PDB file of C-alpha atoms in Angstrom:
ATOM      1  CA  GLU H  86       2.272 -45.467  -2.666  1.00 76.00           C
ATOM      2  CA  THR H  87       5.974 -44.326  -2.396  1.00 82.00           C
ATOM      3  CA  GLY H  88       7.297 -46.959  -4.174  1.00 92.00           C
ATOM      4  CA  VAL H  89       8.483 -48.734  -1.187  1.00 96.00           C
ATOM      5  CA  THR H  90       6.367 -51.377  -0.007  1.00 96.00           C
ATOM      6  CA  GLN H  91       6.492 -52.797   3.326  1.00 97.00           C
ATOM      7  CA  THR H  92       4.436 -55.996   4.655  1.00 97.00           C
ATOM      8  CA  PRO H  93       2.968 -56.787   7.091  1.00 97.00           C
ATOM      9  CA  ARG H  94       1.758 -53.372   8.122  1.00 96.00           C
ATOM     10  CA  HIS H  95       0.773 -54.673  11.614  1.00 96.00           C
ATOM     11  CA  LEU H  96       2.347 -57.468  13.465  1.00 96.00           C
ATOM     12  CA  VAL H  97       1.729 -58.953  16.917  1.00 96.00           C
ATOM     13  CA  MET H  98       4.331 -61.792  18.088  1.00 94.00           C
ATOM     14  CA  GLY H  99       5.285 -63.342  20.942  1.00 92.00           C
ATOM     15  CA  MET H 100       8.709 -63.331  22.499  1.00 91.00           C
ATOM     16  CA  THR H 101       9.630 -66.770  21.271  1.00 90.00           C
ATOM     17  CA  ASN H 102       8.309 -66.395  17.633  1.00 90.00           C
ATOM     18  CA  LYS H 103      10.165 -66.182  14.760  1.00 94.00           C
ATOM     19  CA  LYS H 104       8.863 -63.623  12.257  1.00 96.00           C
ATOM     20  CA  SER H 105      10.070 -61.785   9.139  1.00 97.00           C
ATOM     21  CA  LEU H 106       9.321 -58.424   7.693  1.00 98.00           C
ATOM     22  CA  LYS H 107       9.595 -57.569   4.000  1.00 98.00           C
ATOM     23  CA  CYS H 108      10.673 -54.403   2.283  1.00 98.00           C
ATOM     24  CA  GLU H 109      10.330 -54.235  -1.705  1.00 97.00           C
ATOM     25  CA  GLN H 110      11.372 -51.060  -3.918  1.00 96.00           C
ATOM     26  CA  HIS H 111      10.313 -50.430  -7.737  1.00 92.00           C
ATOM     27  CA  LEU H 112      12.524 -47.445  -7.827  1.00 92.00           C
ATOM     28  CA  GLY H 113      15.541 -48.795  -9.313  1.00 91.00           C
ATOM     29  CA  HIS H 114      17.468 -47.766  -6.283  1.00 90.00           C
ATOM     30  CA  ASN H 115      20.560 -49.451  -5.191  1.00 88.00           C
ATOM     31  CA  ALA H 116      20.729 -48.739  -1.534  1.00 89.00           C
ATOM     32  CA  MET H 117      18.415 -49.911   1.178  1.00 91.00           C
ATOM     33  CA  TYR H 118      17.785 -49.143   5.247  1.00 92.00           C
ATOM     34  CA  TRP H 119      16.095 -50.551   7.975  1.00 94.00           C
ATOM     35  CA  TYR H 120      15.180 -47.880  10.510  1.00 94.00           C
ATOM     36  CA  LYS H 121      13.517 -48.066  13.811  1.00 95.00           C
ATOM     37  CA  GLN H 122      11.303 -45.681  15.666  1.00 94.00           C
ATOM     38  CA  SER H 123      10.160 -46.291  19.227  1.00 93.00           C
ATOM     39  CA  ALA H 124       7.310 -44.245  20.750  1.00 88.00           C
ATOM     40  CA  LYS H 125       8.285 -40.518  21.294  1.00 80.00           C
ATOM     41  CA  LYS H 126      12.017 -41.458  19.996  1.00 86.00           C
ATOM     42  CA  PRO H 127      13.654 -40.111  16.676  1.00 87.00           C
ATOM     43  CA  LEU H 128      14.283 -42.423  14.129  1.00 90.00           C
ATOM     44  CA  GLU H 129      17.342 -44.640  14.664  1.00 91.00           C
ATOM     45  CA  LEU H 130      19.052 -46.243  11.802  1.00 90.00           C
ATOM     46  CA  MET H 131      19.549 -50.153  11.864  1.00 93.00           C
ATOM     47  CA  PHE H 132      21.113 -51.507   8.888  1.00 91.00           C
ATOM     48  CA  VAL H 133      22.292 -50.086   5.545  1.00 89.00           C
ATOM     49  CA  TYR H 134      22.677 -52.257   1.935  1.00 89.00           C
ATOM     50  CA  ASN H 135      24.329 -51.049  -0.659  1.00 83.00           C
ATOM     51  CA  PHE H 136      24.116 -53.355  -3.662  1.00 79.00           C
ATOM     52  CA  LYS H 137      23.420 -56.147  -1.788  1.00 76.00           C
ATOM     53  CA  GLU H 138      26.242 -55.730   0.660  1.00 79.00           C
ATOM     54  CA  GLN H 139      25.856 -54.463   4.079  1.00 79.00           C
ATOM     55  CA  THR H 140      27.549 -51.551   4.888  1.00 77.00           C
ATOM     56  CA  GLU H 141      26.545 -50.441   8.326  1.00 75.00           C
ATOM     57  CA  ASN H 142      25.100 -52.233  11.384  1.00 77.00           C
ATOM     58  CA  ASN H 143      24.599 -49.537  14.198  1.00 77.00           C
ATOM     59  CA  SER H 144      25.151 -51.864  16.760  1.00 84.00           C
ATOM     60  CA  VAL H 145      21.957 -53.751  16.732  1.00 91.00           C
ATOM     61  CA  PRO H 146      21.158 -56.703  18.731  1.00 93.00           C
ATOM     62  CA  SER H 147      21.587 -60.108  17.117  1.00 93.00           C
ATOM     63  CA  ARG H 148      18.023 -60.828  17.455  1.00 95.00           C
ATOM     64  CA  PHE H 149      17.761 -58.659  14.582  1.00 96.00           C
ATOM     65  CA  SER H 150      18.939 -60.097  11.112  1.00 94.00           C
ATOM     66  CA  PRO H 151      18.686 -58.566   8.110  1.00 94.00           C
ATOM     67  CA  GLU H 152      18.780 -60.238   4.785  1.00 95.00           C
ATOM     68  CA  CYS H 153      19.083 -58.433   1.127  1.00 94.00           C
ATOM     69  CA  PRO H 154      18.692 -60.911  -1.672  1.00 93.00           C
ATOM     70  CA  ASN H 155      19.022 -58.305  -4.166  1.00 91.00           C
ATOM     71  CA  SER H 156      18.738 -54.553  -4.560  1.00 88.00           C
ATOM     72  CA  SER H 157      15.060 -54.611  -4.562  1.00 94.00           C
ATOM     73  CA  HIS H 158      14.290 -56.661  -1.524  1.00 96.00           C
ATOM     74  CA  LEU H 159      15.143 -56.388   1.908  1.00 96.00           C
ATOM     75  CA  PHE H 160      14.115 -58.565   5.053  1.00 97.00           C
ATOM     76  CA  LEU H 161      14.447 -58.233   8.400  1.00 97.00           C
ATOM     77  CA  HIS H 162      14.299 -61.694  10.180  1.00 97.00           C
ATOM     78  CA  LEU H 163      13.099 -61.300  13.967  1.00 96.00           C
ATOM     79  CA  HIS H 164      13.586 -64.018  16.928  1.00 94.00           C
ATOM     80  CA  THR H 165      13.367 -64.225  20.589  1.00 94.00           C
ATOM     81  CA  LEU H 166      12.348 -60.161  20.913  1.00 94.00           C
ATOM     82  CA  GLN H 167      11.726 -58.426  23.887  1.00 94.00           C
ATOM     83  CA  PRO H 168       8.455 -56.066  24.518  1.00 94.00           C
ATOM     84  CA  GLU H 169      10.960 -52.987  24.322  1.00 94.00           C
ATOM     85  CA  ASP H 170      11.596 -53.963  20.672  1.00 96.00           C
ATOM     86  CA  SER H 171       7.738 -52.845  19.909  1.00 96.00           C
ATOM     87  CA  ALA H 172       8.136 -50.210  17.352  1.00 96.00           C
ATOM     88  CA  LEU H 173       7.519 -48.760  13.769  1.00 96.00           C
ATOM     89  CA  TYR H 174       9.983 -50.327  11.751  1.00 97.00           C
ATOM     90  CA  LEU H 175      10.826 -48.292   8.378  1.00 96.00           C
ATOM     91  CA  CYS H 176      12.189 -49.365   5.291  1.00 96.00           C
ATOM     92  CA  ALA H 177      13.971 -46.543   2.965  1.00 93.00           C
ATOM     93  CA  SER H 178      15.870 -46.772  -0.154  1.00 92.00           C
ATOM     94  CA  SER H 179      17.833 -44.291  -2.283  1.00 88.00           C
ATOM     95  CA  GLN H 180      19.601 -43.959  -5.437  1.00 84.00           C
ATOM     96  CA  ASP H 181      23.087 -45.076  -4.098  1.00 73.00           C
ATOM     97  CA  PHE H 182      23.994 -45.502  -0.442  1.00 62.00           C
ATOM     98  CA  GLN H 183      25.244 -41.941   0.266  1.00 58.00           C
ATOM     99  CA  GLY H 184      21.971 -41.035  -0.736  1.00 51.00           C
ATOM    100  CA  SER H 185      23.427 -37.704  -2.062  1.00 55.00           C
ATOM    101  CA  ASN H 186      21.003 -35.168  -3.476  1.00 58.00           C
ATOM    102  CA  TYR H 187      18.188 -37.634  -4.259  1.00 64.00           C
ATOM    103  CA  GLY H 188      17.038 -38.320  -0.862  1.00 80.00           C
ATOM    104  CA  TYR H 189      15.511 -41.180   0.891  1.00 88.00           C
ATOM    105  CA  THR H 190      12.254 -43.054  -0.141  1.00 92.00           C
ATOM    106  CA  PHE H 191      10.446 -44.747   2.888  1.00 94.00           C
ATOM    107  CA  GLY H 192       7.962 -47.267   3.298  1.00 95.00           C
ATOM    108  CA  SER H 193       4.947 -46.841   5.372  1.00 95.00           C
ATOM    109  CA  GLY H 194       6.542 -49.157   7.832  1.00 96.00           C
ATOM    110  CA  THR H 195       5.636 -52.156  10.093  1.00 97.00           C
ATOM    111  CA  ARG H 196       3.823 -51.307  13.348  1.00 96.00           C
ATOM    112  CA  LEU H 197       5.222 -54.461  15.435  1.00 97.00           C
ATOM    113  CA  THR H 198       4.390 -55.326  19.121  1.00 96.00           C
ATOM    114  CA  VAL H 199       5.942 -57.944  20.992  1.00 95.00           C
ATOM    115  CA  VAL H 200       3.747 -59.414  23.699  1.00 93.00           C
TER     116      VAL H 200
ATOM    117  CA  ASP K 199      26.935 -34.192  10.669  1.00 57.00           C
ATOM    118  CA  ALA K 200      26.004 -30.717  12.200  1.00 63.00           C
ATOM    119  CA  LYS K 201      23.626 -31.031  14.797  1.00 86.00           C
ATOM    120  CA  THR K 202      20.162 -28.803  14.322  1.00 93.00           C
ATOM    121  CA  THR K 203      17.756 -27.506  16.583  1.00 94.00           C
ATOM    122  CA  GLN K 204      13.643 -26.926  16.073  1.00 96.00           C
ATOM    123  CA  PRO K 205      11.117 -25.555  17.997  1.00 97.00           C
ATOM    124  CA  THR K 206       8.829 -28.545  19.533  1.00 96.00           C
ATOM    125  CA  SER K 207       5.724 -27.704  18.085  1.00 97.00           C
ATOM    126  CA  MET K 208       4.120 -25.051  15.979  1.00 97.00           C
ATOM    127  CA  ASP K 209       0.372 -24.306  14.914  1.00 97.00           C
ATOM    128  CA  CYS K 210      -0.594 -22.808  11.689  1.00 96.00           C
ATOM    129  CA  ALA K 211      -4.199 -21.662  10.482  1.00 97.00           C
ATOM    130  CA  GLU K 212      -5.504 -23.354   7.570  1.00 97.00           C
ATOM    131  CA  GLY K 213      -4.657 -21.612   4.291  1.00 97.00           C
ATOM    132  CA  ARG K 214      -1.799 -19.500   5.727  1.00 97.00           C
ATOM    133  CA  ALA K 215       2.129 -19.548   5.039  1.00 97.00           C
ATOM    134  CA  ALA K 216       3.842 -22.287   7.851  1.00 98.00           C
ATOM    135  CA  ASN K 217       7.024 -21.094   8.308  1.00 98.00           C
ATOM    136  CA  LEU K 218       9.141 -23.680  10.400  1.00 98.00           C
ATOM    137  CA  PRO K 219      12.714 -22.466  11.623  1.00 97.00           C
ATOM    138  CA  CYS K 220      15.986 -24.787  11.931  1.00 97.00           C
ATOM    139  CA  ASN K 221      19.153 -23.824  13.634  1.00 96.00           C
ATOM    140  CA  HIS K 222      22.392 -25.207  12.247  1.00 94.00           C
ATOM    141  CA  SER K 223      24.980 -22.809  13.658  1.00 94.00           C
ATOM    142  CA  THR K 224      27.896 -25.811  13.138  1.00 91.00           C
ATOM    143  CA  ILE K 225      27.148 -26.633   9.694  1.00 91.00           C
ATOM    144  CA  SER K 226      30.040 -27.422   7.412  1.00 87.00           C
ATOM    145  CA  GLY K 227      30.628 -25.970   3.937  1.00 86.00           C
ATOM    146  CA  ASN K 228      30.016 -29.044   2.143  1.00 83.00           C
ATOM    147  CA  GLU K 229      26.821 -30.148   4.357  1.00 87.00           C
ATOM    148  CA  TYR K 230      23.476 -29.783   2.594  1.00 89.00           C
ATOM    149  CA  VAL K 231      20.133 -29.044   4.312  1.00 92.00           C
ATOM    150  CA  TYR K 232      17.581 -31.300   4.233  1.00 92.00           C
ATOM    151  CA  TRP K 233      13.601 -31.217   4.896  1.00 95.00           C
ATOM    152  CA  TYR K 234      11.333 -34.268   5.581  1.00 95.00           C
ATOM    153  CA  ARG K 235       7.913 -34.602   7.280  1.00 96.00           C
ATOM    154  CA  GLN K 236       5.970 -37.357   8.326  1.00 95.00           C
ATOM    155  CA  ILE K 237       2.679 -37.669   8.746  1.00 94.00           C
ATOM    156  CA  HIS K 238       1.090 -39.814  11.869  1.00 88.00           C
ATOM    157  CA  SER K 239       1.987 -43.709  11.656  1.00 81.00           C
ATOM    158  CA  GLN K 240       3.494 -43.232   8.001  1.00 89.00           C
ATOM    159  CA  GLY K 241       7.256 -43.044   6.908  1.00 92.00           C
ATOM    160  CA  PRO K 242       9.088 -40.009   6.502  1.00 93.00           C
ATOM    161  CA  GLN K 243       8.307 -37.931   3.001  1.00 93.00           C
ATOM    162  CA  TYR K 244      11.291 -36.075   1.276  1.00 91.00           C
ATOM    163  CA  ILE K 245      10.639 -32.348   0.977  1.00 94.00           C
ATOM    164  CA  ILE K 246      13.399 -30.349  -0.078  1.00 93.00           C
ATOM    165  CA  HIS K 247      16.756 -30.150   0.218  1.00 91.00           C
ATOM    166  CA  GLY K 248      19.180 -27.144  -0.412  1.00 92.00           C
ATOM    167  CA  LEU K 249      23.065 -25.534   0.204  1.00 91.00           C
ATOM    168  CA  LYS K 250      23.388 -22.120  -0.338  1.00 91.00           C
ATOM    169  CA  ASN K 251      20.708 -20.547  -2.568  1.00 86.00           C
ATOM    170  CA  ASN K 252      17.060 -20.833  -1.530  1.00 94.00           C
ATOM    171  CA  GLU K 253      15.004 -23.479  -3.418  1.00 95.00           C
ATOM    172  CA  THR K 254      11.432 -24.004  -4.385  1.00 96.00           C
ATOM    173  CA  ASN K 255       9.563 -27.056  -5.358  1.00 94.00           C
ATOM    174  CA  GLU K 256       6.165 -28.025  -5.760  1.00 93.00           C
ATOM    175  CA  MET K 257       5.596 -28.810  -2.082  1.00 93.00           C
ATOM    176  CA  ALA K 258       7.571 -26.003  -0.464  1.00 97.00           C
ATOM    177  CA  SER K 259      10.290 -23.472  -0.248  1.00 98.00           C
ATOM    178  CA  LEU K 260      13.821 -23.473   1.615  1.00 97.00           C
ATOM    179  CA  ILE K 261      15.129 -20.204   2.847  1.00 97.00           C
ATOM    180  CA  ILE K 262      18.660 -20.601   3.695  1.00 97.00           C
ATOM    181  CA  THR K 263      20.282 -17.490   5.281  1.00 96.00           C
ATOM    182  CA  GLU K 264      23.717 -16.326   4.109  1.00 95.00           C
ATOM    183  CA  ASP K 265      25.918 -17.778   6.734  1.00 95.00           C
ATOM    184  CA  ARG K 266      23.993 -20.961   6.373  1.00 95.00           C
ATOM    185  CA  LYS K 267      23.649 -21.101  10.163  1.00 95.00           C
ATOM    186  CA  SER K 268      19.443 -21.146   9.806  1.00 96.00           C
ATOM    187  CA  SER K 269      17.085 -21.862   7.344  1.00 97.00           C
ATOM    188  CA  THR K 270      13.054 -21.677   7.186  1.00 98.00           C
ATOM    189  CA  LEU K 271      11.076 -24.354   5.278  1.00 98.00           C
ATOM    190  CA  ILE K 272       7.638 -22.427   4.320  1.00 98.00           C
ATOM    191  CA  LEU K 273       4.886 -24.187   3.118  1.00 98.00           C
ATOM    192  CA  PRO K 274       3.082 -21.451   1.177  1.00 97.00           C
ATOM    193  CA  HIS K 275      -0.827 -22.388   1.681  1.00 95.00           C
ATOM    194  CA  ALA K 276      -1.168 -24.889   4.412  1.00 97.00           C
ATOM    195  CA  THR K 277      -3.671 -27.608   4.570  1.00 97.00           C
ATOM    196  CA  LEU K 278      -4.872 -29.678   7.149  1.00 97.00           C
ATOM    197  CA  ARG K 279      -3.166 -32.500   5.245  1.00 96.00           C
ATOM    198  CA  ASP K 280       0.123 -30.720   6.109  1.00 97.00           C
ATOM    199  CA  THR K 281      -0.293 -31.321   9.657  1.00 98.00           C
ATOM    200  CA  ALA K 282       3.090 -33.717  10.462  1.00 97.00           C
ATOM    201  CA  VAL K 283       6.426 -33.604  12.251  1.00 96.00           C
ATOM    202  CA  TYR K 284       8.972 -31.780  10.154  1.00 97.00           C
ATOM    203  CA  TYR K 285      12.516 -33.041  10.514  1.00 96.00           C
ATOM    204  CA  CYS K 286      15.310 -30.556   9.539  1.00 95.00           C
ATOM    205  CA  ILE K 287      18.755 -32.409   8.674  1.00 92.00           C
ATOM    206  CA  VAL K 288      22.048 -31.452   7.511  1.00 89.00           C
ATOM    207  CA  ARG K 289      24.238 -33.852   5.881  1.00 83.00           C
ATOM    208  CA  ALA K 290      27.390 -33.973   3.580  1.00 75.00           C
ATOM    209  CA  ASP K 291      27.095 -34.747   0.156  1.00 65.00           C
ATOM    210  CA  ARG K 292      28.880 -37.644  -0.578  1.00 56.00           C
ATOM    211  CA  PRO K 293      30.848 -37.713   2.522  1.00 49.00           C
ATOM    212  CA  LYS K 294      33.818 -40.179   2.680  1.00 48.00           C
ATOM    213  CA  ILE K 295      32.930 -43.822   3.298  1.00 45.00           C
ATOM    214  CA  SER K 296      35.160 -43.618   6.238  1.00 41.00           C
ATOM    215  CA  SER K 297      32.863 -41.346   7.949  1.00 42.00           C
ATOM    216  CA  GLY K 298      31.000 -44.310   9.181  1.00 44.00           C
ATOM    217  CA  SER K 299      26.996 -43.629  10.270  1.00 44.00           C
ATOM    218  CA  ALA K 300      27.811 -39.751   9.733  1.00 42.00           C
ATOM    219  CA  ARG K 301      26.937 -40.368   5.919  1.00 55.00           C
ATOM    220  CA  GLN K 302      23.548 -41.607   6.849  1.00 69.00           C
ATOM    221  CA  LEU K 303      20.492 -39.173   7.281  1.00 77.00           C
ATOM    222  CA  THR K 304      20.286 -38.835  11.241  1.00 81.00           C
ATOM    223  CA  PHE K 305      16.614 -37.840  12.231  1.00 87.00           C
ATOM    224  CA  GLY K 306      16.040 -35.389  15.515  1.00 88.00           C
ATOM    225  CA  SER K 307      12.921 -34.903  17.308  1.00 90.00           C
ATOM    226  CA  GLY K 308      11.643 -32.375  14.821  1.00 94.00           C
ATOM    227  CA  THR K 309       8.808 -29.967  14.678  1.00 97.00           C
ATOM    228  CA  GLN K 310       5.162 -31.278  15.212  1.00 97.00           C
ATOM    229  CA  LEU K 311       3.407 -28.600  13.027  1.00 98.00           C
ATOM    230  CA  THR K 312      -0.456 -28.486  13.547  1.00 98.00           C
ATOM    231  CA  VAL K 313      -2.602 -26.924  11.099  1.00 97.00           C
ATOM    232  CA  LEU K 314      -5.855 -25.511  12.356  1.00 97.00           C
ATOM    233  CA  PRO K 315      -9.239 -25.361  10.494  1.00 95.00           C
TER     234      PRO K 315
END
């Protein structure tokens, strides 16, 4: 266990479904991140939150909607996804949003399959 | 952030040292070298980072050349559980807020290290 917990570990959803991914960290970190990792591709940063405030959205389609109710929890709400959105979705946290000298702690990810 | 170049794949015999190279010839003076690894179907794991001096922790050693244009991650006694993709990342320490996504970790393709029995 890394201290960053993601649920569910696996998710299969239809293109018309609405689902949510959850991330929880017990490390006392103030910044949280969503990354996407598609097959054979590098990790792509999606969203950054610092002290519950979104500081970055890397041109992510609106069918992905993040929510950060507090510094310990991060959600990714999904609706009307496409098959190409199938990927491993990773949550990470860091001491501060710049992550300087402390590194990032990642969860184990949610393997999403859109059918 | 500076771009890094790593070999696509490497093999290493179990029990031997694994030396993973990384080129970062355009690194700036305030950029650190970070190493992460990702075991199959898991999230990346922080290994080590450094600025100028060589660093060592319980997982690995990081050797940075004097001109800082390249570095080597050393796993002193590789085990089968060290089989993973290893990422070398350079990133400024406390970059300015205005630098946008550059202040975040940007992952490349990494090196697939396979430890052979």
